[in-house]
Coordinates of C-alpha atoms in Angstrom, one line a residue:
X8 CA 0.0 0.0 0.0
X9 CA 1.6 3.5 -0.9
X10 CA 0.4 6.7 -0.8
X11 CA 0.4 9.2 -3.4
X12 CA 2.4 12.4 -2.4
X13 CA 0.3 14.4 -4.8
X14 CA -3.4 14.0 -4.0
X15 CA -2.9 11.8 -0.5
X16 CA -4.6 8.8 -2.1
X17 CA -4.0 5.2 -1.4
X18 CA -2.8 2.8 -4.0
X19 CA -3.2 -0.6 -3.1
X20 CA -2.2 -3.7 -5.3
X21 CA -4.4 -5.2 -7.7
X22 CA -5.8 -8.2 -5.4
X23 CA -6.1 -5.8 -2.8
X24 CA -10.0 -4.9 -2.5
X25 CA -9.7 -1.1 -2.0
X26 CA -13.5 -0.5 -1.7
X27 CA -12.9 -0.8 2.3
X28 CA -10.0 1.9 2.2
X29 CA -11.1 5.6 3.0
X30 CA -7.7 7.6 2.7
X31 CA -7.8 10.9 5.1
X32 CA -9.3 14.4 3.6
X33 CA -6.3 17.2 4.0
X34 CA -9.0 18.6 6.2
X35 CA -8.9 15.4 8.6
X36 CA -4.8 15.5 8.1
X37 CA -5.0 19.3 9.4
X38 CA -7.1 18.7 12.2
X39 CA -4.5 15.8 13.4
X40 CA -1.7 18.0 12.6
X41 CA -3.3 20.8 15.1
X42 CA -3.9 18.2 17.8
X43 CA -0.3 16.8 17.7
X44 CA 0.9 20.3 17.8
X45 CA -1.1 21.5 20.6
X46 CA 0.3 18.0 22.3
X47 CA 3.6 19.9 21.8
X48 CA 2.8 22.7 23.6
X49 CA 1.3 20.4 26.6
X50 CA 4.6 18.3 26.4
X51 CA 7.0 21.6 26.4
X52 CA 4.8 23.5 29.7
X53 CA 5.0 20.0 31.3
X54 CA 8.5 19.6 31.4
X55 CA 8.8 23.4 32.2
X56 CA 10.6 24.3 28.5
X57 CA 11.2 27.6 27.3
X58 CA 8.4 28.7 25.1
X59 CA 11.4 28.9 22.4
X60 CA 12.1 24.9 22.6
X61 CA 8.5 25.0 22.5
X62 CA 8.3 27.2 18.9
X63 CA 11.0 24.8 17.4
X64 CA 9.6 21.8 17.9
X65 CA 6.0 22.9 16.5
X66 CA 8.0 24.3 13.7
X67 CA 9.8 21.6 12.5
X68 CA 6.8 19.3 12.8
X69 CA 5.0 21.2 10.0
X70 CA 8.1 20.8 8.2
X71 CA 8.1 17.1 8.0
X72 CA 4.8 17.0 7.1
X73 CA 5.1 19.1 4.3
X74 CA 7.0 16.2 2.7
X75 CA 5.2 13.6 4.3
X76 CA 1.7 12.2 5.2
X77 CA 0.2 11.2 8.4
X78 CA -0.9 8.1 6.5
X79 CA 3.0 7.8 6.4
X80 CA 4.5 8.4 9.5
X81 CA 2.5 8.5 13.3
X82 CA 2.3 12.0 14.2
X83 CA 2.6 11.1 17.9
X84 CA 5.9 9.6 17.5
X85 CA 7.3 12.3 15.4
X86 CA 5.6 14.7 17.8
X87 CA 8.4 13.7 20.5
X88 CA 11.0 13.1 18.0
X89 CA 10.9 17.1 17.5
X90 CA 11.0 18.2 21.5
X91 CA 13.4 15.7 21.8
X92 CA 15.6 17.6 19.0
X93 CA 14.7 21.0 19.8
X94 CA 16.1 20.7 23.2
X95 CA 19.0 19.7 21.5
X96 CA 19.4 22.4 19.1
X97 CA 18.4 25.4 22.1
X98 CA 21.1 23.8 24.0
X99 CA 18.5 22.8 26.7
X100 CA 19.4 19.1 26.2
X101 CA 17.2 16.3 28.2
X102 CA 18.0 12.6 27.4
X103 CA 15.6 10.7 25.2
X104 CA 15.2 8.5 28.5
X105 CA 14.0 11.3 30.9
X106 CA 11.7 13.0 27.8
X107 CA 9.9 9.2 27.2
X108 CA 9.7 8.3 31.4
X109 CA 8.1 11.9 31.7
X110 CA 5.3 11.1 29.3
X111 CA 5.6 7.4 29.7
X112 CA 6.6 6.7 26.2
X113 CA 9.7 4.0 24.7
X114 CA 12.5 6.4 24.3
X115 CA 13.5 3.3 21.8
X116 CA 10.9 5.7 19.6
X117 CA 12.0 9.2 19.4
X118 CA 15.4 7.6 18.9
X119 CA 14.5 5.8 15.6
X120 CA 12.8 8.8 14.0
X121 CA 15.7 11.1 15.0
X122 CA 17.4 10.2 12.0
X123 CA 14.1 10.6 9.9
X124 CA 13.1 13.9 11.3
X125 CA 16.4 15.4 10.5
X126 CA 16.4 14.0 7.0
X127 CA 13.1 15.4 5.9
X128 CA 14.4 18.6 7.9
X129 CA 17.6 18.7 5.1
X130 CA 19.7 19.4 8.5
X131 CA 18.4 23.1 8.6
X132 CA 17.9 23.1 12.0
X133 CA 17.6 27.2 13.0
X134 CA 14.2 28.1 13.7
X135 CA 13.4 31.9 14.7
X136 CA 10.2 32.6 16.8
X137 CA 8.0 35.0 17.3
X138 CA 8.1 35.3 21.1
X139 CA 11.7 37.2 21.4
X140 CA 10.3 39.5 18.9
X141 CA 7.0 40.2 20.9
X142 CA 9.6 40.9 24.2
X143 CA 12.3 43.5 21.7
X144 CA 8.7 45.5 21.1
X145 CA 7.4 45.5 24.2
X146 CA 10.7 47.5 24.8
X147 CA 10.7 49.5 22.4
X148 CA 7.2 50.5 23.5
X149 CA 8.5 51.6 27.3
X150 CA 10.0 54.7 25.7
X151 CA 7.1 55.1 22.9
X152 CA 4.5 55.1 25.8
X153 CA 6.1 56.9 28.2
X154 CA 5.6 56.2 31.7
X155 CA 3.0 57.6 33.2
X156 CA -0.8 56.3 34.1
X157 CA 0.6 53.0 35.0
X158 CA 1.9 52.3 31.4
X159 CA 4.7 49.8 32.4
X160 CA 1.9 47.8 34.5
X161 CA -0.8 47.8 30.8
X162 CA 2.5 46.8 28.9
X163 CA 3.1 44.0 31.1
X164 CA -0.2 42.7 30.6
X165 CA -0.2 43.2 26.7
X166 CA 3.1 41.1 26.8
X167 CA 1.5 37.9 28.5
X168 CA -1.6 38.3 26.8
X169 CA 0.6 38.9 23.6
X170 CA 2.3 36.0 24.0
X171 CA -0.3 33.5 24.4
X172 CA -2.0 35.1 21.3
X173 CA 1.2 33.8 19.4
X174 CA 0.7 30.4 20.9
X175 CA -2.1 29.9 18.8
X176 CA -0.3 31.4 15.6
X177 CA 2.0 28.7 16.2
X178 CA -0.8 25.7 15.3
X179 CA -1.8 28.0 12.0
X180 CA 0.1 27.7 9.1
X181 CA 1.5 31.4 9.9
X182 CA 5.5 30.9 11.2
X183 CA 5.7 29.2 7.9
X184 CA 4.4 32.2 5.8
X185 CA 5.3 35.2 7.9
X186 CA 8.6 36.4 10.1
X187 CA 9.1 36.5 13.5
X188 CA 8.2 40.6 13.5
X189 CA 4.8 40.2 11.6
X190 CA 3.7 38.1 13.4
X191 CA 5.1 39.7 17.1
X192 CA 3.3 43.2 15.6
X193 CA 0.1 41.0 15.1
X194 CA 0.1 39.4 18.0
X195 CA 0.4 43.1 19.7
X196 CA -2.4 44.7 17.5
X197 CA -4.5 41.9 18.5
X198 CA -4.1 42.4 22.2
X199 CA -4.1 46.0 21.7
X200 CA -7.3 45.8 20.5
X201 CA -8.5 44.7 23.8
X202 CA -6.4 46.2 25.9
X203 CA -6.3 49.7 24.1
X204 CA -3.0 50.3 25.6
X205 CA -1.3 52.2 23.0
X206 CA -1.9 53.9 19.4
X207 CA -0.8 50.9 16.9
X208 CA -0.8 53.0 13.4
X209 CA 0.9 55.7 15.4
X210 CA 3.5 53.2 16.6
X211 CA 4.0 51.7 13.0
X212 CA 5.0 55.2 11.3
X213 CA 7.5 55.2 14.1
X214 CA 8.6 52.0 13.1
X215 CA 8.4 52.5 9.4
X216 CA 10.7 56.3 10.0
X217 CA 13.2 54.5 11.2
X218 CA 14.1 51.6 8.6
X219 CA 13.9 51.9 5.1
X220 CA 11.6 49.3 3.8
X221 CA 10.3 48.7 0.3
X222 CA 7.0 47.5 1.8
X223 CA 4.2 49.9 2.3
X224 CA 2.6 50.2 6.1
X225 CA -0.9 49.9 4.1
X226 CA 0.9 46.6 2.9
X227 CA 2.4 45.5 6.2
X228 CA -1.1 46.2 7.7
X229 CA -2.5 43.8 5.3
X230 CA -0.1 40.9 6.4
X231 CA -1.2 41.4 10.1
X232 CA -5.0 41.2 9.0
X233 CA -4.2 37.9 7.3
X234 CA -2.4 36.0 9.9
X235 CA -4.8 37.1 12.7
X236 CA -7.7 36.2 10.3
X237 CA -5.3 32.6 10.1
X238 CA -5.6 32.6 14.0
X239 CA -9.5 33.0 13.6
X240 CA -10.1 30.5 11.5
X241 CA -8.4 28.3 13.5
X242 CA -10.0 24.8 14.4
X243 CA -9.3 22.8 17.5
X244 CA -10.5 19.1 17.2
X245 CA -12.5 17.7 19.7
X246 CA -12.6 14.2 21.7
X247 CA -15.3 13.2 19.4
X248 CA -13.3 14.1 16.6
X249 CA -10.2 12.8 17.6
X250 CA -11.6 9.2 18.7
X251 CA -13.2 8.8 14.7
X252 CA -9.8 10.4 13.1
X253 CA -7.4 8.5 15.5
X254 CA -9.3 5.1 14.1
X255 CA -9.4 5.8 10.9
X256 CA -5.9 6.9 10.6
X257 CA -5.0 3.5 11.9
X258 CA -6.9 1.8 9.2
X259 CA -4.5 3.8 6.5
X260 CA -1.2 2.8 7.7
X261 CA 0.5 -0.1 6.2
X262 CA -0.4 -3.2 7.8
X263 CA 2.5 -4.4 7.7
X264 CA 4.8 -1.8 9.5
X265 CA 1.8 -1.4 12.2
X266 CA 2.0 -5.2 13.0
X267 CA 6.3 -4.5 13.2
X268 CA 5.2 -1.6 15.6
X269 CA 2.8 -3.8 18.1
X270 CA 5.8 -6.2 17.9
X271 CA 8.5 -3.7 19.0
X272 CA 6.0 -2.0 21.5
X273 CA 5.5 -5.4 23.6
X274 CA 9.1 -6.1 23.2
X275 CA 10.0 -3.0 25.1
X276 CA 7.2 -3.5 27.6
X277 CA 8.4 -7.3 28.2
X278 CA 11.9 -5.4 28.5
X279 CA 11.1 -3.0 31.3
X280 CA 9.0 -5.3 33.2
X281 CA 11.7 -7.5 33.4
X282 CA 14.8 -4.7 34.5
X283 CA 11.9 -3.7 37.2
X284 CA 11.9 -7.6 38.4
X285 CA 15.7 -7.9 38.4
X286 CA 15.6 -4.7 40.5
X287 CA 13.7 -6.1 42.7
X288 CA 15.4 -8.7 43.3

């Protein structure tokens, strides 16, 4: 059974009956994606991980599957191949044994698809996020607000509030079409919005004066309307949804390599059931 990288279709063999096979919409693939990603997040706050470790490993798993399906490779195990490597990379480095006994996971599994992760990746492994762009702003703004009416204190809360605003642009297919500074700005004129703690336009001629930029502010205004509209649009799958997509993605994998899976999974169980008896002994 292969899938086609074009359309996402399933070609079986000729004696294979495909009239049982329903291959995932890119809808259904998308709402996985979001779920895995947001798993991500969970993982990253769990283990206490800078909201940077947190940005690379969502990043680079939309990068793999840009090349490849979910039909292809489980997104749950790919999911902790990428924290596992984006502590590496942010020099924040936990041991594929501590990540998998903190989610109780086979570490035997994010190292296998280490190698497959940073294949698809091509070894381009620096990732820029929008968080330390939302914080350089919020500076910037000190001095454009001037202190005074309890400024510092509204800043403050437009920086938190900012920042969890950018961990939702982080499950839309934003950080892969926009930099780090559009999408800090539209995190900020989001909040602002809300917040009304500062005068954004007025703040963008500022910004504009001071760098000389072949793009228009009407233009760059037009970018930050389309990835909060992104952000808006933004579906979160349920349990319900979950539950149907989590069974039928399992009826789309190869056979073959799920049965090899089930194999290696008891394997490892029989394995640390039977380091916990010697212990105990």
């Amino acid at each position: 059974m292969k899938v086609n990288p074009v359309d996402g279709s399933i070609d079986l063999p000729d004696h294979v009956d495909s009239s049982g096979v329903k291959p995932m919409s890119y809808e259904e693939e998308q709402l996985i994606r979001v779920f895995y990603e947001q798993k991500i997040q969970e993982v990253c706050t769990a283990f206490k991980f800078p909201h940077k470790i947190q940005a690379t490993a969502i990043i680079y798993f939309k990068r793999f599957y840009l090349q490849w399906s979910v039909m292809e490779h489980q997104p749950k195990n790919i999911m902790l191949t990428c924290v596992y490597a984006s502590c590496k990379v942010e020099e924040n480095h936990v041991s594929a044994e501590e990540l998998g006994k903190g989610i109780q996971q086979d570490h035997e599994i994010i190292l296998n698809n280490e190698m497959v992760l940073l294949k698809s990746l091509d070894f381009d492994l620096i990732v820029y996020a929008p968080y330390r762009s939302i914080e350089g702003f919020i500076d910037d703004l000190e001095g454009f607000c001037r202190a005074g009416n309890g400024a510092f204190q509204r800043l403050k809360e437009l920086h938190q509030m900012a920042i969890s605003h950018a961990d939702k642009m982080m499950l839309t297919d934003a950080p892969l079409l926009y930099t780090p500074g559009q999408l800090a700005l539209a995190a900020l004129h989001k909040c602002n919005d809300i917040l009304k703690v500062f005068d954004f336009e007025r703040y963008l001629e500022t910004i504009f004066s001071r760098q000389h930029s072949n793009c228009t502010i009407e233009q760059f205004v037009q970018s930050i309307n389309a990835i909060n509209y992104l952000v808006d649009q933004l579906k979160m799958p349920s349990v319900k949804d979950m539950r149907h997509l989590d069974r039928k993605l399992r009826h789309c994998w190869d056979p073959s390599s799920h049965d090899e899976h089930k194999k290696k999974e008891k394997k490892s169980k029989h394995k640390s059931k039977r380091t916990s008896t010697d212990a105990q002994l």
